[in-house]
Coordinates of C-alpha atoms and ligand atoms in Angstrom, one line a residue:
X26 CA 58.5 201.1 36.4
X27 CA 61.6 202.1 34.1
X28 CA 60.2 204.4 31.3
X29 CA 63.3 203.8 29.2
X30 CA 62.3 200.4 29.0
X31 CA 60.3 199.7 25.6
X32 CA 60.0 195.8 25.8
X33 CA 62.1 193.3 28.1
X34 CA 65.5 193.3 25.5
X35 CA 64.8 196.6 24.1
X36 CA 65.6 200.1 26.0
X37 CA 66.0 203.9 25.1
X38 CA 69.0 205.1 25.3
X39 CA 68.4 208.7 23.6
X40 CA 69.2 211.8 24.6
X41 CA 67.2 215.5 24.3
X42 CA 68.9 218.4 22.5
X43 CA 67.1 221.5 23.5
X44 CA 70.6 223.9 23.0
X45 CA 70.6 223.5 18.9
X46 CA 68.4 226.7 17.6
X47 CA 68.1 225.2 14.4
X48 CA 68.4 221.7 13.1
X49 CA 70.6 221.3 9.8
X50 CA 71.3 225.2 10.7
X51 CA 68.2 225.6 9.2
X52 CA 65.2 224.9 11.0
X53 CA 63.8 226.0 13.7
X54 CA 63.7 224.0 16.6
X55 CA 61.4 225.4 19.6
X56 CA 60.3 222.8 21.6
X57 CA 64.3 220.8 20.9
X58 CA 64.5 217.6 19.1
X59 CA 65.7 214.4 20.2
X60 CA 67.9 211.7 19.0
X61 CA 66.9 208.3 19.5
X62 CA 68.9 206.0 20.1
X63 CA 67.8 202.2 21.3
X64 CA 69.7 199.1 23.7
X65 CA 68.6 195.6 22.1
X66 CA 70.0 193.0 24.6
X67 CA 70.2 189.0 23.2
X68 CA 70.7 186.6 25.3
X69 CA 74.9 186.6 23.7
X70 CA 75.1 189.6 22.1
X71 CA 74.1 193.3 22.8
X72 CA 73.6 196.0 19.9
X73 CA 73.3 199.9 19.9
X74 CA 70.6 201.3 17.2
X75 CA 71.4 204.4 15.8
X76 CA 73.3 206.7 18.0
X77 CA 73.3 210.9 18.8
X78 CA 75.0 214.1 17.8
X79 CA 78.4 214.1 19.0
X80 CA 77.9 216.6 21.8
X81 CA 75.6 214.3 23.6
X82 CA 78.3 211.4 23.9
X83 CA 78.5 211.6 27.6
X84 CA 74.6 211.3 28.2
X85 CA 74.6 208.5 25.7
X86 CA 77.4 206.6 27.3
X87 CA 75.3 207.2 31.0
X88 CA 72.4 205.9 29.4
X89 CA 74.0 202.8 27.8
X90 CA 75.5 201.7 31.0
X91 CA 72.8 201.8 33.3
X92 CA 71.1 199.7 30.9
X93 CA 73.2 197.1 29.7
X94 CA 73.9 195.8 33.0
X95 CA 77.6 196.4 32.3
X96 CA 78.1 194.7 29.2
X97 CA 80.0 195.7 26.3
X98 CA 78.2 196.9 23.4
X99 CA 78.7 194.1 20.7
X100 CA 77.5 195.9 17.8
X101 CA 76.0 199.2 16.6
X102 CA 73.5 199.5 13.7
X103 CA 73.7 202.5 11.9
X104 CA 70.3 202.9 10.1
X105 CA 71.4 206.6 8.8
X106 CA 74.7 208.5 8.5
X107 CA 73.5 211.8 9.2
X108 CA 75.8 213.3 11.7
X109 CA 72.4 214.1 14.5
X110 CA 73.0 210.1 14.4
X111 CA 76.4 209.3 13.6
X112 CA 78.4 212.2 14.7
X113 CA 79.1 210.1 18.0
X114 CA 80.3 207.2 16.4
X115 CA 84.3 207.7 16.8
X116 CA 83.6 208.4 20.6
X117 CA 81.7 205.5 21.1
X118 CA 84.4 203.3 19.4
X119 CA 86.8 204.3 21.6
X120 CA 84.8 203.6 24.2
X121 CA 84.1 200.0 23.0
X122 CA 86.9 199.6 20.9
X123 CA 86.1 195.7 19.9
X124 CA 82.7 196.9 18.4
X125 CA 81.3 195.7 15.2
X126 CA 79.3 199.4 13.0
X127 CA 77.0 197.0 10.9
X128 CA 75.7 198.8 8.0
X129 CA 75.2 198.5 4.3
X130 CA 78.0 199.2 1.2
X131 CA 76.5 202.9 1.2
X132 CA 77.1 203.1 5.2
X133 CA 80.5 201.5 5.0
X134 CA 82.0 204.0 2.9
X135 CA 80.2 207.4 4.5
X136 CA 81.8 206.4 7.8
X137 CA 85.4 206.3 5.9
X138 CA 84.6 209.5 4.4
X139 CA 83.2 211.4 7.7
X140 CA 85.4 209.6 10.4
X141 CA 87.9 207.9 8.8
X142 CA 86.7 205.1 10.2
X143 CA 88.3 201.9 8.5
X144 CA 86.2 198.6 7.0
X145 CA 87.9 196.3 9.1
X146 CA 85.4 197.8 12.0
X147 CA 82.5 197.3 9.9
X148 CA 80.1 194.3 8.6
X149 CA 78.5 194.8 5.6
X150 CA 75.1 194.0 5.0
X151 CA 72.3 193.8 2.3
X152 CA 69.1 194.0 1.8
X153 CA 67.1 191.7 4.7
X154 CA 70.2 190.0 5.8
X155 CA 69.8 188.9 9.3
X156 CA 72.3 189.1 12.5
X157 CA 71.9 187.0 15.4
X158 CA 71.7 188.6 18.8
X159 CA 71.2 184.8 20.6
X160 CA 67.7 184.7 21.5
X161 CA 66.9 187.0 18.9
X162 CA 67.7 188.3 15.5
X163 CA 67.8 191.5 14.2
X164 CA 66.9 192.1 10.0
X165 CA 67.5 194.4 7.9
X166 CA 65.6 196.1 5.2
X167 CA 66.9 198.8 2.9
X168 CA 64.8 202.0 2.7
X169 CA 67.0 204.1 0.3
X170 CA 66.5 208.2 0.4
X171 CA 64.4 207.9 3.5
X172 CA 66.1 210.4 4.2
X173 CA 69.9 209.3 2.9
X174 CA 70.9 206.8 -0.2
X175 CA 72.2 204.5 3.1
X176 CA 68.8 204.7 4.6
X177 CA 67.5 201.5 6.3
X178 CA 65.3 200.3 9.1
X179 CA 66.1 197.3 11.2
X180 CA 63.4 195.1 12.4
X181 CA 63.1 192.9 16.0
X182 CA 61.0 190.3 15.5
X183 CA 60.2 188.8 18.3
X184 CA 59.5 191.8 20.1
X185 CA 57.9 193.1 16.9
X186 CA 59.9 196.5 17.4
X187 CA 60.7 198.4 14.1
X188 CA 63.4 200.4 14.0
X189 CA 62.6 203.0 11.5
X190 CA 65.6 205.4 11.3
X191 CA 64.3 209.5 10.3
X192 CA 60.8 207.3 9.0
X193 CA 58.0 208.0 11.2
X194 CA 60.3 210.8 13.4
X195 CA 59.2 214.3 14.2
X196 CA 60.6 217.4 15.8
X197 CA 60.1 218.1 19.9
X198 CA 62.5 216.4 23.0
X199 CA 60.9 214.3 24.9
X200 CA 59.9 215.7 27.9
X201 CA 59.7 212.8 29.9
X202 CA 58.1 209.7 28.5
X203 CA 59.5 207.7 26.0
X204 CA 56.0 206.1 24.8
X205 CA 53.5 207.6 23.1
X206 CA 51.5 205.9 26.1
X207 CA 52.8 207.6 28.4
X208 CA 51.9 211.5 26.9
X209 CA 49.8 213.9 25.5
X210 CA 51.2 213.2 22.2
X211 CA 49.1 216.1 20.3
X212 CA 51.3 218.4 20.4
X213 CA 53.9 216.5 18.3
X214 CA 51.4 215.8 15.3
X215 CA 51.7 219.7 13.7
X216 CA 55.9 218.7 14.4
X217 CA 55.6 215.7 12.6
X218 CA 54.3 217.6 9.6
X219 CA 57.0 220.3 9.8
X220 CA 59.3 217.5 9.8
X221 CA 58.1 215.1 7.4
X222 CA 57.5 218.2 4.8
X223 CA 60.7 220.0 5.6
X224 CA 63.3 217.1 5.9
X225 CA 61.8 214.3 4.2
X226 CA 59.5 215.5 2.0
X227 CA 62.0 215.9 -1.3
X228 CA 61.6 211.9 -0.7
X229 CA 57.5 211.1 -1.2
X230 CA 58.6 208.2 -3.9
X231 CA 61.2 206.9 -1.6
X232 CA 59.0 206.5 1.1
X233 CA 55.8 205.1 -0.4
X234 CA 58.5 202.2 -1.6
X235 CA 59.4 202.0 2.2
X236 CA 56.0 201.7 3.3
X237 CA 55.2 199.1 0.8
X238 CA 57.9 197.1 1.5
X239 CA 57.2 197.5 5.0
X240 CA 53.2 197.2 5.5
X241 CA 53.6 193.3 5.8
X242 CA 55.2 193.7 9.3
X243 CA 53.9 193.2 12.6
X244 CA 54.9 196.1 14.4
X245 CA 54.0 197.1 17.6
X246 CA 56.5 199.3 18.3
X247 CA 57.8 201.6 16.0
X248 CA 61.1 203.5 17.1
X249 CA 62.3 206.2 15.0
X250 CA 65.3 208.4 15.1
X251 CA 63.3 211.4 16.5
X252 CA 60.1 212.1 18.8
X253 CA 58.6 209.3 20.9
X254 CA 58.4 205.8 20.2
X255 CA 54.6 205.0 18.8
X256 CA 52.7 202.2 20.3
X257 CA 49.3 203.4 20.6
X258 CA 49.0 206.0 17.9
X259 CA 51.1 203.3 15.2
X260 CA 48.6 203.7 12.6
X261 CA 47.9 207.7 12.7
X262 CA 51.7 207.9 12.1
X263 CA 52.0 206.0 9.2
X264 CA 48.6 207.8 7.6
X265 CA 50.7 211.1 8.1
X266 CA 53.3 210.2 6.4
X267 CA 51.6 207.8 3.7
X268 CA 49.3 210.7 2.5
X269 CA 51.9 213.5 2.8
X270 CA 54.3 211.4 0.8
X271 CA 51.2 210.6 -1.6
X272 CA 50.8 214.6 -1.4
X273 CA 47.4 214.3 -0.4
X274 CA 46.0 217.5 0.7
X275 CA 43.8 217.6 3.8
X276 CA 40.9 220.1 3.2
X277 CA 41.9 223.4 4.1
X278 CA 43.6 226.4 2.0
X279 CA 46.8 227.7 2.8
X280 CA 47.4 231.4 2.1
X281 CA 51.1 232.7 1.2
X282 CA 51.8 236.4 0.4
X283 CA 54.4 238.8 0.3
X284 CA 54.1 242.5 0.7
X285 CA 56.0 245.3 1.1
X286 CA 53.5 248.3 2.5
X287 CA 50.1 246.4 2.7
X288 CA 48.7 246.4 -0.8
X289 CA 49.1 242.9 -1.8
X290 CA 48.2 242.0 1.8
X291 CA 44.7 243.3 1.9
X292 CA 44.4 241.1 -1.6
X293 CA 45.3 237.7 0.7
X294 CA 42.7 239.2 3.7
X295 CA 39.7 239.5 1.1
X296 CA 40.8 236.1 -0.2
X297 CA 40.5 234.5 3.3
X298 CA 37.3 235.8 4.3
X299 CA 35.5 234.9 1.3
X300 CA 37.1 231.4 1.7
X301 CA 35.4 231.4 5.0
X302 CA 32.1 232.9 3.9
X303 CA 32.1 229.7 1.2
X304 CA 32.6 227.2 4.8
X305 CA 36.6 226.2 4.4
X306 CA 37.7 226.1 8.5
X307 CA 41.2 225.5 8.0
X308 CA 42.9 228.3 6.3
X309 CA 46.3 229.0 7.1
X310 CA 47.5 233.0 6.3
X311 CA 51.5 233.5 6.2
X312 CA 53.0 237.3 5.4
X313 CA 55.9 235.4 4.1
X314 CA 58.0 238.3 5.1
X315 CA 57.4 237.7 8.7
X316 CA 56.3 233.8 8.5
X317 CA 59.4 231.2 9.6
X318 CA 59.7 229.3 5.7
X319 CA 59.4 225.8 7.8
X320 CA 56.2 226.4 9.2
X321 CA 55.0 227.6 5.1
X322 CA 56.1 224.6 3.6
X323 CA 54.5 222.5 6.4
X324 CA 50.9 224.4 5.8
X325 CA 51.7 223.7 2.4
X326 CA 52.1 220.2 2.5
X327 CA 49.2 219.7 4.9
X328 CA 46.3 221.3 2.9
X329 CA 45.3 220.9 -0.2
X330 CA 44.3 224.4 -1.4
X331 CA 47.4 226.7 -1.5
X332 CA 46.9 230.3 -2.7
X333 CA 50.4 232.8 -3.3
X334 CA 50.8 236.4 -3.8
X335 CA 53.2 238.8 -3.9
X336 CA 54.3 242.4 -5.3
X337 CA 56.5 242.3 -8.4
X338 CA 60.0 243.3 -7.5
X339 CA 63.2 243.5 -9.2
X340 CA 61.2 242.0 -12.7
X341 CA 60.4 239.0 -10.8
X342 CA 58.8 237.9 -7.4
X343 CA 59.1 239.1 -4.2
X344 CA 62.2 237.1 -2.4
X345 CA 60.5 235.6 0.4
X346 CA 57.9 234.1 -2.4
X347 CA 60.3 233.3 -4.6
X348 CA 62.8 231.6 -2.1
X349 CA 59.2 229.6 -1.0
X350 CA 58.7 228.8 -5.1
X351 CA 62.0 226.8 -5.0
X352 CA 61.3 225.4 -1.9
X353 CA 58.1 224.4 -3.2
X354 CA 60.1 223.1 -6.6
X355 CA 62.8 221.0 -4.6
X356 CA 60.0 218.9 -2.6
X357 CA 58.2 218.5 -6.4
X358 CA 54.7 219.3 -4.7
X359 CA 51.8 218.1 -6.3
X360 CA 48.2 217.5 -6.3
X361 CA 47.2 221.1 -4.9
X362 CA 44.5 223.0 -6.1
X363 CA 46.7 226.8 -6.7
X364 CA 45.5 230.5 -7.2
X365 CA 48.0 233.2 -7.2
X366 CA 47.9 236.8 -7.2
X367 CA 50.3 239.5 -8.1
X368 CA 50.9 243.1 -8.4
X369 CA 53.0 245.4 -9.6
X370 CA 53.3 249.5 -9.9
X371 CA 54.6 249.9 -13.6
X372 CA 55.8 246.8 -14.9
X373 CA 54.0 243.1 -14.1
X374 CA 56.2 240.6 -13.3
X375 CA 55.0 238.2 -10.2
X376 CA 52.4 236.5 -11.8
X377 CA 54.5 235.4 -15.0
X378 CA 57.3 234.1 -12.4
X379 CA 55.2 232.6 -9.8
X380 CA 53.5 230.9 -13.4
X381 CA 56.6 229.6 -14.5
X382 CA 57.4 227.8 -11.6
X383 CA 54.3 226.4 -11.5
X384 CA 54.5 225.1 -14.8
X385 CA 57.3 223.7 -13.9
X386 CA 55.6 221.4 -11.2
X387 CA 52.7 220.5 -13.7
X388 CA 50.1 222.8 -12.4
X389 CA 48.6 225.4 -13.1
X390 CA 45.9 227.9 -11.2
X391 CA 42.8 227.6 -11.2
X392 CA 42.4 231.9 -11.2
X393 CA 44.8 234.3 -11.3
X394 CA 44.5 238.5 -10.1
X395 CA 47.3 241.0 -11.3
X396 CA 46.8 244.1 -9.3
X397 CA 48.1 247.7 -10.6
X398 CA 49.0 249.7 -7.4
X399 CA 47.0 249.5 -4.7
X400 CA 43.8 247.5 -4.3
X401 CA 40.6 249.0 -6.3
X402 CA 36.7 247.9 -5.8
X403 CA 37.5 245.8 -9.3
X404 CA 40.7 244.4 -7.5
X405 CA 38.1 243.2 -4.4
X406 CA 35.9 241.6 -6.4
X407 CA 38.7 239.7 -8.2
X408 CA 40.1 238.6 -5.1
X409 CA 36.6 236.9 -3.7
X410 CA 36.4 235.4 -7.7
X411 CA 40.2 233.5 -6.5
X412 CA 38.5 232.0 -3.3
X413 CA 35.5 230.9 -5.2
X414 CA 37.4 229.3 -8.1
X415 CA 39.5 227.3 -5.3
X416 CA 36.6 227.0 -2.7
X417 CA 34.5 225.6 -6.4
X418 CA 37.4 223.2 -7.1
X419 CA 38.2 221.5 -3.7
X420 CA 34.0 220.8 -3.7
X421 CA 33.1 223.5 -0.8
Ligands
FEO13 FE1 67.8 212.6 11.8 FE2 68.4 212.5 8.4 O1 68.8 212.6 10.2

């Protein structure tokens, strides 16, 4: 059995990057990432998909040659220009010097402008153009701002293998298989949402077109850019990413505070245990002074509740909250039923800001605390009247 093999003209070729602390230089990456990157062999022509981060070259070219039976590579698709898949590209052309970079007019001139890479290498294509391998043909459908304006996904037919670029990806090497078949794939699914809602998730509009446009296929292989290639679990992926680019909330509250010497904090505790003593399971508690911002704007994304507090400081929010409000702002969240509570020593300030940002995103909370100083037995009370008014409007 080769487990690089996906289908009899179709092999994985990617490579695992557990070195890179934080992918983008932003996010945290503790189980590594992989780039994926596929071999389709026709029965005349051979064609790279997608390729890796430029430090990986030398497993990538290993990995192409023991599967291409020592053929040339005759074309390589670039389904996105982000360097964790293109970065490679000037190595691999001097490797095979006579091959074709197909990609759309968006493509053709990001590869000029990162690699000085001229048209003459290139062949331009549009929207479900089709290239002929031989036996088989490869199509093309553009899927713009999933994740890049170049964005597209190419499609095998008669293998039925979608090539899906950053769509359907997630963070997490592969530690081993290639398949979702041939893992424990649950550990992967909280990844997927870190990655969908971190990366992706500025994009919900732009991807619900991609799914549309994309639902009539027959795909039984769906091979994104990162995380394994889905076979088995096909139609969980796509209902992650189809309800968190619909920002549909799964039931569950997620808490998000900021404190400097506890006050505020014992506000979020009181507000969690009441949410429990009303029967919500999933609640999600982040001191956003300690919590990784990644793993809060997955939570956030994920459930539909979302309660925020912090201390006033410097006539305005707390920085952790406020760098999460912009955050929150960027990725245009919606649909989530909000609380928020503040405090302040001699001057309230956190509420109106966390308000204003929130009005700026259409919503506004369903109950809101201001605390003076430290908690009092008023203050308590308040805080279990927040859960109910969230626990009353997500039906618990
Ligand atoms: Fe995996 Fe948007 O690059």
């Amino acid at each position: 059995m080769d487990i690089r093999k996906i289908t009899e003209r179709v092999s994985y070729v990617g490579v695992n990057d557990r070195v890179t602390n934080k992918f983008e230089n932003l996010w945290p990456l503790p189980h590594g990432v992989s780039y994926n990157s596929y071999l389709v062999k026709g029965s005349e022509k051979i064609a790279l998909i997608d390729g890796v981060e430029v430090t990986y070259i030398r497993a990538l070219r290993t990995h192409i040659e023991n599967n291409s039976g020592g053929q040339k590579i005759d074309y390589l698709i670039v389904n996105h220009m982000e360097p964790d898949h293109s970065g490679a590209i000037p190595l691999l052309l001097d490797i095979y010097p006579e091959m074709k970079i197909i990609g759309n007019k968006i493509t053709i001139g990001m590869l000029q402008g990162f690699y000085n890479i001229s048209e003459s290498q290139c062949e331009e294509v549009k929207d479900n153009d089709v290239l002929s391998l031989g036996d088989v043909s490869l199509k093309f459908i553009m899927t713009p701002l999933v994740h890049w304006p170049e964005t597209m996904m190419t499609y095998l037919e008669e293998d039925k293998v979608l090539f899906s670029g950053d769509a359907f990806g997630c963070f997490g090497a592969l530690n081993g298989g290639i398949l979702d078949t041939e893992m424990n794939t649950d550990w992967y699914f909280p990844e997927m949402y870190r990655y969908y809602s971190n990366i992706v998730g500025k994009f919900g509009r732009q991807v619900q077109m991609a799914l549309k446009k994309t639902d009539h296929l027959d795909v039984k292989y769906l091979c994104s850019t990162h995380g394994p290639v889905w076979h088995d679990r096909i139609s969980e992926v796509i209902d992650i990413y189809n309800r968190l680019s619909l920002y549909e909330g799964e039931e569950g509250v997620t808490i998000i505070y900021g404190t400097m010497y506890g006050n505020t904090g014992e506000i979020a505790d009181e507000i969690a245990n009441r949410l429990c003593e009303r029967g919500v399971k999933n609640i999600k508690v982040h001191n956003a002074g300690k919590s990784e911002m990644s793993y809060m704007i997955s939570d956030a994304f994920r459930y539909k509740g979302l309660i925020i507090g912090c201390p006033t400081y410097n006539g305005s929010m707390f920085p952790e909250i406020d760098a999460f409000m912009k955050a929150m702002m960027v990725r245009e969240i919606k649909n989530r039923v909000i609380a928020l509570f503040g405090s302040y020593t001699w001057a309230s300030a956190a509420c109106k800001s966390m308000n204003e940002c929130l009005e700026k995103l259409k919503m506004s909370p369903v109950a809101t605390l201001d605390m003076r100083q430290a908690p009092s037995a008023d203050d308590t009370k308040e805080a279990k009247r927040i859960a109910d008014a969230v626990a009353d409007a997500m039906g618990f």
